[in-house]
Short mmCIF file of N, CA and C in Angstrom, two decimals:
data_model
loop_
_atom_site.label_atom_id
_atom_site.label_comp_id
_atom_site.label_asym_id
_atom_site.label_seq_id
_atom_site.Cartn_x
_atom_site.Cartn_y
_atom_site.Cartn_z
N MET A 1 28.86 3.03 -15.77
CA MET A 1 29.28 2.43 -14.34
C MET A 1 29.48 1.00 -14.39
N PRO A 2 30.54 0.62 -13.97
CA PRO A 2 30.87 -1.08 -14.21
C PRO A 2 29.82 -1.72 -13.24
N ALA A 3 29.81 -2.81 -13.82
CA ALA A 3 28.52 -3.88 -12.98
C ALA A 3 28.98 -3.85 -11.69
N HIS A 4 30.24 -3.98 -11.27
CA HIS A 4 30.72 -4.16 -10.01
C HIS A 4 30.25 -3.20 -8.95
N SER A 5 29.91 -1.90 -9.32
CA SER A 5 29.60 -0.65 -8.53
C SER A 5 28.17 -0.71 -8.40
N LEU A 6 27.33 -1.37 -9.21
CA LEU A 6 25.96 -1.40 -9.51
C LEU A 6 25.13 -1.53 -7.88
N HIS A 7 24.12 -0.77 -7.41
CA HIS A 7 23.52 -1.22 -6.35
C HIS A 7 22.16 -1.35 -6.68
N LEU A 8 21.53 -2.61 -6.84
CA LEU A 8 20.24 -2.78 -7.08
C LEU A 8 19.34 -3.04 -5.98
N LEU A 9 18.09 -2.39 -6.02
CA LEU A 9 17.28 -2.57 -5.17
C LEU A 9 15.90 -3.30 -5.73
N VAL A 10 15.49 -4.47 -5.03
CA VAL A 10 14.38 -5.54 -5.39
C VAL A 10 13.14 -5.08 -4.32
N ILE A 11 12.11 -4.55 -4.75
CA ILE A 11 10.84 -4.51 -3.82
C ILE A 11 10.10 -5.31 -4.47
N ASP A 12 9.68 -6.37 -3.65
CA ASP A 12 8.48 -7.27 -4.13
C ASP A 12 8.24 -7.95 -2.58
N ASP A 13 6.74 -8.18 -2.52
CA ASP A 13 6.35 -8.29 -1.08
C ASP A 13 6.30 -10.04 -1.01
N LEU A 14 6.53 -10.79 -1.91
CA LEU A 14 7.05 -12.00 -1.88
C LEU A 14 8.30 -12.33 -1.79
N GLN A 15 8.78 -12.67 -0.59
CA GLN A 15 10.20 -13.03 -0.13
C GLN A 15 10.89 -13.90 -1.16
N GLU A 16 9.96 -14.84 -1.24
CA GLU A 16 10.76 -16.03 -2.29
C GLU A 16 10.81 -15.45 -3.56
N GLU A 17 10.24 -14.61 -4.18
CA GLU A 17 10.62 -13.80 -5.44
C GLU A 17 11.81 -12.98 -5.45
N ALA A 18 12.04 -12.37 -4.27
CA ALA A 18 13.17 -11.40 -3.79
C ALA A 18 14.15 -12.46 -3.84
N GLU A 19 14.25 -13.50 -3.27
CA GLU A 19 15.43 -14.40 -3.09
C GLU A 19 15.63 -15.19 -4.55
N LEU A 20 14.77 -15.45 -5.37
CA LEU A 20 14.96 -15.91 -6.45
C LEU A 20 15.93 -14.65 -7.34
N PHE A 21 15.38 -13.55 -7.48
CA PHE A 21 16.22 -12.38 -8.08
C PHE A 21 17.48 -12.47 -7.66
N ARG A 22 17.86 -12.75 -6.03
CA ARG A 22 19.31 -12.64 -5.42
C ARG A 22 19.96 -13.69 -5.87
N SER A 23 19.51 -14.90 -6.27
CA SER A 23 20.13 -16.03 -6.55
C SER A 23 20.50 -15.91 -7.90
N ALA A 24 19.53 -15.25 -9.04
CA ALA A 24 19.81 -15.13 -10.23
C ALA A 24 20.97 -13.89 -10.37
N VAL A 25 21.03 -13.10 -9.64
CA VAL A 25 22.15 -11.96 -9.57
C VAL A 25 23.42 -12.42 -9.26
N GLU A 26 23.32 -13.13 -8.02
CA GLU A 26 24.60 -13.89 -7.58
C GLU A 26 25.17 -14.57 -8.46
N GLU A 27 24.44 -15.46 -9.46
CA GLU A 27 24.75 -16.52 -10.40
C GLU A 27 25.51 -16.01 -11.83
N VAL A 28 24.77 -14.89 -12.15
CA VAL A 28 25.10 -13.98 -13.38
C VAL A 28 26.19 -12.93 -13.23
N VAL A 29 26.01 -12.19 -12.21
CA VAL A 29 26.74 -10.80 -11.90
C VAL A 29 26.97 -10.92 -10.33
N PRO A 30 27.69 -11.76 -9.63
CA PRO A 30 28.03 -11.61 -8.40
C PRO A 30 28.33 -10.49 -7.73
N GLU A 31 29.29 -9.21 -8.73
CA GLU A 31 29.79 -8.17 -8.24
C GLU A 31 28.36 -7.13 -7.92
N VAL A 32 27.34 -7.27 -8.49
CA VAL A 32 26.08 -6.06 -8.11
C VAL A 32 25.88 -6.55 -6.50
N ARG A 33 25.75 -5.41 -6.06
CA ARG A 33 25.33 -5.27 -4.50
C ARG A 33 23.75 -5.40 -4.74
N LEU A 34 23.20 -5.93 -3.85
CA LEU A 34 21.49 -6.54 -3.92
C LEU A 34 21.20 -5.91 -2.47
N SER A 35 19.92 -5.13 -2.61
CA SER A 35 19.18 -4.99 -1.46
C SER A 35 17.64 -5.56 -1.66
N SER A 36 16.98 -5.43 -0.50
CA SER A 36 15.50 -6.21 -0.96
C SER A 36 14.69 -5.45 0.23
N CYS A 37 13.27 -5.11 -0.44
CA CYS A 37 12.28 -4.79 0.84
C CYS A 37 11.15 -5.37 0.21
N THR A 38 10.19 -5.80 1.31
CA THR A 38 8.98 -6.12 0.74
C THR A 38 7.71 -5.38 0.87
N THR A 39 7.80 -4.12 1.30
CA THR A 39 6.67 -2.90 1.42
C THR A 39 7.34 -1.61 0.86
N ALA A 40 6.17 -0.94 0.58
CA ALA A 40 6.69 0.58 -0.09
C ALA A 40 7.20 1.17 1.07
N GLU A 41 6.81 0.95 2.35
CA GLU A 41 7.18 1.60 3.46
C GLU A 41 8.66 1.35 3.86
N GLN A 42 9.00 0.18 3.80
CA GLN A 42 10.43 -0.20 3.79
C GLN A 42 11.49 0.44 2.60
N ALA A 43 11.01 0.38 1.54
CA ALA A 43 11.78 0.82 0.42
C ALA A 43 11.76 2.66 0.74
N LEU A 44 11.11 3.25 0.88
CA LEU A 44 10.93 4.65 1.21
C LEU A 44 11.96 5.04 2.29
N ALA A 45 11.92 4.17 3.28
CA ALA A 45 13.08 4.29 4.57
C ALA A 45 14.36 3.96 4.08
N LEU A 46 14.48 3.16 3.32
CA LEU A 46 15.97 3.07 2.54
C LEU A 46 16.29 4.07 1.74
N LEU A 47 15.34 4.39 1.03
CA LEU A 47 15.57 5.49 -0.09
C LEU A 47 15.64 6.88 0.29
N ALA A 48 15.55 7.02 1.78
CA ALA A 48 15.74 8.26 2.38
C ALA A 48 17.11 8.35 2.59
N HIS A 49 17.96 7.52 2.62
CA HIS A 49 19.42 7.91 3.09
C HIS A 49 20.00 7.98 1.74
N ASP A 50 20.52 9.38 1.86
CA ASP A 50 21.22 9.94 0.68
C ASP A 50 22.61 8.98 0.29
N ASP A 51 23.55 8.49 1.21
CA ASP A 51 24.56 8.29 1.20
C ASP A 51 24.39 6.67 0.68
N ASP A 52 23.23 5.99 0.36
CA ASP A 52 23.31 4.57 0.05
C ASP A 52 22.14 4.46 -0.74
N ARG A 53 21.85 5.04 -1.67
CA ARG A 53 20.83 4.98 -2.57
C ARG A 53 21.08 4.01 -3.52
N PRO A 54 20.13 3.28 -4.30
CA PRO A 54 20.37 2.11 -5.37
C PRO A 54 20.72 2.87 -6.55
N ASP A 55 21.35 2.10 -7.51
CA ASP A 55 21.24 2.50 -8.91
C ASP A 55 20.29 2.21 -9.71
N LEU A 56 19.52 1.23 -9.44
CA LEU A 56 18.56 0.83 -10.25
C LEU A 56 17.25 0.19 -9.09
N ILE A 57 16.21 0.28 -9.58
CA ILE A 57 15.19 -0.09 -8.61
C ILE A 57 14.04 -1.23 -9.49
N LEU A 58 14.06 -2.61 -9.25
CA LEU A 58 12.94 -3.39 -9.63
C LEU A 58 11.68 -3.36 -8.70
N LEU A 59 10.68 -2.83 -9.07
CA LEU A 59 9.78 -2.58 -8.20
C LEU A 59 8.51 -3.45 -8.86
N ASP A 60 7.81 -4.43 -7.72
CA ASP A 60 6.76 -5.22 -8.29
C ASP A 60 5.59 -4.27 -8.28
N VAL A 61 4.50 -4.47 -9.27
CA VAL A 61 3.51 -3.54 -9.37
C VAL A 61 2.29 -3.93 -8.16
N ASN A 62 2.60 -5.15 -8.06
CA ASN A 62 1.43 -5.50 -6.67
C ASN A 62 1.98 -5.80 -5.48
N LEU A 63 2.18 -4.59 -4.64
CA LEU A 63 2.43 -4.75 -3.28
C LEU A 63 1.30 -4.49 -2.47
N PRO A 64 1.21 -4.86 -1.07
CA PRO A 64 0.41 -4.91 -0.21
C PRO A 64 0.36 -3.32 0.30
N GLY A 65 -0.83 -2.77 0.59
CA GLY A 65 -0.85 -1.29 1.31
C GLY A 65 -0.75 -0.35 0.01
N VAL A 66 0.44 0.34 0.26
CA VAL A 66 0.91 1.00 -0.84
C VAL A 66 1.18 0.51 -1.99
N SER A 67 0.60 0.41 -3.24
CA SER A 67 1.10 -0.31 -4.37
C SER A 67 2.26 -0.06 -4.89
N GLY A 68 2.73 -0.98 -5.81
CA GLY A 68 3.92 -0.53 -6.71
C GLY A 68 3.76 0.80 -7.36
N LEU A 69 2.67 0.95 -7.81
CA LEU A 69 2.18 2.19 -8.84
C LEU A 69 2.18 3.42 -8.06
N GLU A 70 1.79 3.05 -7.01
CA GLU A 70 1.57 4.35 -5.60
C GLU A 70 3.09 4.69 -5.40
N LEU A 71 3.98 3.65 -5.28
CA LEU A 71 5.46 4.10 -4.92
C LEU A 71 6.17 4.64 -5.88
N LEU A 72 5.84 4.10 -7.18
CA LEU A 72 6.40 4.64 -8.42
C LEU A 72 6.19 6.11 -8.55
N GLN A 73 4.87 6.51 -8.27
CA GLN A 73 4.66 8.03 -8.42
C GLN A 73 5.31 8.60 -7.20
N ARG A 74 5.64 8.19 -6.26
CA ARG A 74 6.16 8.88 -5.17
C ARG A 74 7.68 9.03 -5.37
N ILE A 75 8.19 8.11 -5.93
CA ILE A 75 9.64 7.97 -6.30
C ILE A 75 10.02 9.13 -7.36
N LYS A 76 9.05 9.14 -8.70
CA LYS A 76 9.14 10.09 -9.75
C LYS A 76 8.90 11.49 -9.25
N THR A 77 8.03 11.71 -8.24
CA THR A 77 7.60 13.06 -7.92
C THR A 77 8.55 13.61 -6.74
N ASP A 78 9.40 12.87 -6.34
CA ASP A 78 10.37 13.24 -5.25
C ASP A 78 11.68 13.83 -5.98
N PRO A 79 11.90 15.01 -5.77
CA PRO A 79 13.37 15.60 -6.72
C PRO A 79 14.51 14.55 -6.34
N ALA A 80 14.45 14.14 -4.94
CA ALA A 80 15.80 13.54 -4.61
C ALA A 80 15.63 12.30 -5.25
N LEU A 81 14.68 11.81 -5.81
CA LEU A 81 14.83 10.34 -6.15
C LEU A 81 14.16 10.06 -7.62
N GLN A 82 13.64 11.20 -8.36
CA GLN A 82 13.10 11.17 -9.69
C GLN A 82 14.16 10.46 -10.59
N CYS A 83 15.24 10.82 -10.47
CA CYS A 83 16.21 10.23 -11.50
C CYS A 83 16.73 8.70 -11.31
N LEU A 84 16.18 8.38 -10.38
CA LEU A 84 16.57 6.75 -10.15
C LEU A 84 15.92 6.09 -11.36
N PRO A 85 16.42 5.16 -11.88
CA PRO A 85 15.82 4.07 -12.76
C PRO A 85 14.73 3.37 -12.21
N VAL A 86 13.58 3.19 -12.69
CA VAL A 86 12.79 2.30 -11.97
C VAL A 86 12.09 1.07 -12.97
N ILE A 87 12.31 -0.29 -12.87
CA ILE A 87 11.86 -1.20 -13.70
C ILE A 87 10.63 -1.66 -12.83
N MET A 88 9.55 -1.70 -13.52
CA MET A 88 8.42 -2.35 -12.86
C MET A 88 8.32 -3.52 -13.36
N MET A 89 7.60 -4.51 -12.41
CA MET A 89 7.56 -6.18 -12.78
C MET A 89 6.29 -6.63 -12.53
N SER A 90 6.05 -7.48 -13.09
CA SER A 90 4.80 -8.29 -12.80
C SER A 90 4.80 -9.50 -13.23
N THR A 91 3.91 -10.29 -13.07
CA THR A 91 3.78 -11.67 -13.56
C THR A 91 2.75 -11.55 -14.66
N SER A 92 2.15 -10.50 -14.56
CA SER A 92 1.03 -10.12 -15.86
C SER A 92 1.52 -9.34 -16.80
N SER A 93 1.02 -9.42 -18.13
CA SER A 93 1.58 -9.02 -19.37
C SER A 93 0.26 -8.08 -19.88
N MET A 94 -0.84 -7.63 -18.96
CA MET A 94 -1.84 -6.88 -19.19
C MET A 94 -1.42 -5.58 -19.85
N PRO A 95 -1.92 -4.99 -21.03
CA PRO A 95 -1.50 -4.07 -21.61
C PRO A 95 -1.87 -2.93 -20.77
N SER A 96 -3.06 -2.75 -20.09
CA SER A 96 -3.40 -1.70 -19.29
C SER A 96 -2.54 -1.56 -18.16
N GLN A 97 -1.90 -2.61 -17.59
CA GLN A 97 -1.11 -2.42 -16.31
C GLN A 97 0.27 -1.91 -16.86
N ILE A 98 0.80 -2.35 -18.26
CA ILE A 98 1.91 -1.92 -18.62
C ILE A 98 1.78 -0.30 -18.85
N THR A 99 0.80 -0.13 -19.83
CA THR A 99 0.59 1.40 -19.90
C THR A 99 0.59 2.17 -18.72
N ALA A 100 -0.22 1.73 -17.54
CA ALA A 100 -0.03 2.58 -16.47
C ALA A 100 1.32 2.78 -15.86
N CYS A 101 2.17 1.86 -15.99
CA CYS A 101 3.41 1.94 -15.32
C CYS A 101 4.27 3.02 -16.15
N TYR A 102 3.78 2.95 -17.49
CA TYR A 102 4.65 4.09 -18.35
C TYR A 102 4.23 5.40 -18.09
N ARG A 103 2.98 5.47 -17.87
CA ARG A 103 2.42 6.67 -17.50
C ARG A 103 2.92 7.29 -16.41
N GLY A 104 3.35 6.52 -15.61
CA GLY A 104 3.92 6.92 -14.04
C GLY A 104 5.28 7.06 -14.03
N TYR A 105 5.73 7.07 -15.67
CA TYR A 105 7.63 7.19 -15.55
C TYR A 105 8.17 6.24 -15.35
N ALA A 106 7.84 4.99 -15.46
CA ALA A 106 8.60 3.74 -15.34
C ALA A 106 9.61 3.72 -16.39
N ASN A 107 10.97 3.25 -16.06
CA ASN A 107 11.75 3.29 -17.09
C ASN A 107 11.57 1.92 -18.04
N ALA A 108 11.18 1.14 -17.71
CA ALA A 108 11.13 -0.17 -18.11
C ALA A 108 10.03 -0.99 -17.50
N PHE A 109 9.37 -2.13 -18.42
CA PHE A 109 8.55 -3.02 -17.59
C PHE A 109 9.17 -4.49 -17.77
N LEU A 110 9.11 -5.21 -16.89
CA LEU A 110 9.64 -6.61 -17.08
C LEU A 110 8.31 -7.54 -16.47
N VAL A 111 7.88 -8.32 -17.65
CA VAL A 111 7.10 -9.69 -17.11
C VAL A 111 7.90 -10.49 -16.51
N LYS A 112 7.80 -10.86 -15.36
CA LYS A 112 8.65 -11.99 -14.44
C LYS A 112 8.60 -13.21 -15.25
N PRO A 113 9.78 -13.60 -15.73
CA PRO A 113 9.74 -14.80 -16.51
C PRO A 113 9.58 -16.18 -15.66
N PRO A 114 8.88 -17.27 -16.22
CA PRO A 114 8.80 -18.63 -15.48
C PRO A 114 9.97 -19.24 -15.41
N GLY A 115 10.36 -19.44 -14.39
CA GLY A 115 11.71 -20.65 -14.14
C GLY A 115 12.92 -19.77 -14.12
N PHE A 116 14.01 -20.37 -13.71
CA PHE A 116 15.00 -19.71 -13.08
C PHE A 116 15.97 -19.57 -14.20
N GLN A 117 16.07 -20.16 -15.25
CA GLN A 117 16.97 -19.99 -16.33
C GLN A 117 16.68 -18.54 -16.93
N PRO A 118 15.30 -18.59 -17.53
CA PRO A 118 14.69 -17.32 -18.20
C PRO A 118 15.14 -16.12 -16.94
N LEU A 119 14.86 -16.48 -15.83
CA LEU A 119 14.89 -15.24 -14.83
C LEU A 119 16.73 -14.83 -14.95
N MET A 120 17.47 -15.76 -14.87
CA MET A 120 18.73 -15.30 -15.15
C MET A 120 19.20 -14.61 -16.31
N GLU A 121 18.77 -14.97 -17.35
CA GLU A 121 19.07 -14.23 -18.62
C GLU A 121 18.23 -12.97 -18.62
N ALA A 122 17.12 -12.76 -18.07
CA ALA A 122 16.39 -11.25 -18.09
C ALA A 122 17.17 -10.47 -16.92
N VAL A 123 17.85 -10.94 -15.92
CA VAL A 123 18.64 -10.29 -14.76
C VAL A 123 20.05 -9.76 -15.65
N GLU A 124 20.44 -10.87 -16.37
CA GLU A 124 21.72 -10.49 -16.81
C GLU A 124 21.50 -9.53 -17.94
N GLY A 125 20.36 -9.29 -19.04
CA GLY A 125 20.49 -8.20 -19.71
C GLY A 125 20.00 -6.97 -19.21
N LEU A 126 19.10 -6.99 -18.03
CA LEU A 126 18.99 -5.84 -17.25
C LEU A 126 20.11 -5.07 -16.85
N ILE A 127 20.98 -6.07 -16.09
CA ILE A 127 22.04 -5.41 -15.62
C ILE A 127 22.95 -4.90 -16.70
N ARG A 128 23.13 -5.60 -17.44
CA ARG A 128 24.16 -5.43 -18.77
C ARG A 128 23.80 -3.91 -19.26
N PHE A 129 22.28 -3.86 -19.50
CA PHE A 129 21.99 -2.57 -20.08
C PHE A 129 21.91 -1.28 -18.97
N TRP A 130 21.56 -1.49 -17.75
CA TRP A 130 21.66 -0.47 -16.98
C TRP A 130 23.11 -0.43 -16.49
N SER A 131 23.92 -1.06 -16.41
CA SER A 131 25.25 -0.66 -16.30
C SER A 131 26.25 0.08 -17.00
N ASN A 132 25.51 0.45 -18.08
CA ASN A 132 26.16 1.22 -19.36
C ASN A 132 26.11 2.62 -18.79
N PRO A 133 27.47 3.11 -18.53
CA PRO A 133 27.88 4.59 -18.26
C PRO A 133 27.16 5.41 -18.91
N ALA A 134 26.99 5.45 -20.03
CA ALA A 134 25.88 6.22 -20.87
C ALA A 134 24.60 6.50 -20.36
N LEU A 135 23.85 5.78 -19.75
CA LEU A 135 22.88 5.95 -18.93
C LEU A 135 22.81 6.28 -17.73
N ARG A 136 24.15 6.63 -17.13
CA ARG A 136 24.05 7.38 -15.79
C ARG A 136 24.12 8.88 -15.88
N LEU A 137 23.65 9.52 -15.14
CA LEU A 137 23.82 10.99 -15.04
C LEU A 137 24.96 11.21 -14.10
N PRO A 138 25.89 12.07 -14.41
CA PRO A 138 26.62 12.49 -13.47
C PRO A 138 26.03 13.11 -12.16
N PRO A 139 27.20 13.04 -10.96
CA PRO A 139 26.60 13.44 -9.72
C PRO A 139 26.12 14.72 -9.72
N ALA A 140 26.85 15.87 -10.45
CA ALA A 140 26.45 17.03 -10.50
C ALA A 140 25.08 17.22 -11.19
N ALA A 141 24.79 16.55 -12.32
CA ALA A 141 23.47 16.60 -12.77
C ALA A 141 22.22 16.18 -11.87
N ILE A 142 22.71 15.29 -11.08
CA ILE A 142 21.61 14.63 -10.17
C ILE A 142 21.30 15.73 -9.08
N HIS A 143 22.35 16.30 -8.72
CA HIS A 143 22.29 17.41 -7.57
C HIS A 143 21.43 18.46 -8.17
N ARG A 144 21.68 19.04 -9.42
CA ARG A 144 20.68 19.99 -9.75
C ARG A 144 19.39 19.70 -10.03
N ARG A 145 19.25 18.46 -10.28
CA ARG A 145 17.66 17.87 -10.47
C ARG A 145 17.11 17.64 -9.32
N ARG A 146 17.87 17.50 -8.27
CA ARG A 146 16.98 17.35 -6.99
C ARG A 146 16.33 18.67 -6.50
N SER A 147 17.02 19.97 -6.97
CA SER A 147 16.50 21.08 -6.68
C SER A 147 15.51 21.74 -7.58
N THR A 148 15.11 20.83 -8.44
CA THR A 148 13.94 21.34 -9.54
C THR A 148 12.90 20.44 -9.41
N PRO A 149 11.79 21.09 -9.19
CA PRO A 149 10.62 20.25 -8.98
C PRO A 149 10.08 19.18 -10.33
N PHE A 150 9.57 18.21 -10.19
CA PHE A 150 9.16 17.35 -11.07
C PHE A 150 8.45 18.09 -12.14
N SER A 151 8.12 17.82 -13.27
CA SER A 151 7.07 18.48 -14.19
C SER A 151 6.54 17.40 -15.10
#
């Protein structure tokens, strides 16, 4: 999938963090379409629309109310959503937090880099990696997976 067709969803309770990601994406890969939410509830409402699901989700571990880990679990146990790649992110690099994310079937973990330049580099690497067509399931495979319960 070329980068210009990638739809990225950033879920972070801190609006300024989401804006930093937006600025970084616009700076390094302006073709990427970016959506953002500040709560799990907003994200679930957005993800409920079959016709406009993101190709990649960046999910903050620390959300108010329903935590990022709880939202990850909801995504990965929903047959319609479980194939979406979810990258968990946090300012913390605590091994227990990272392990919990991978146990919840996160596709990757990103320690939020300090400063705009390192953030741009991280965003560029993520988008370059996840834009690779070899990492995308064909639509027919996704449709079949939606009818299969998560195991």
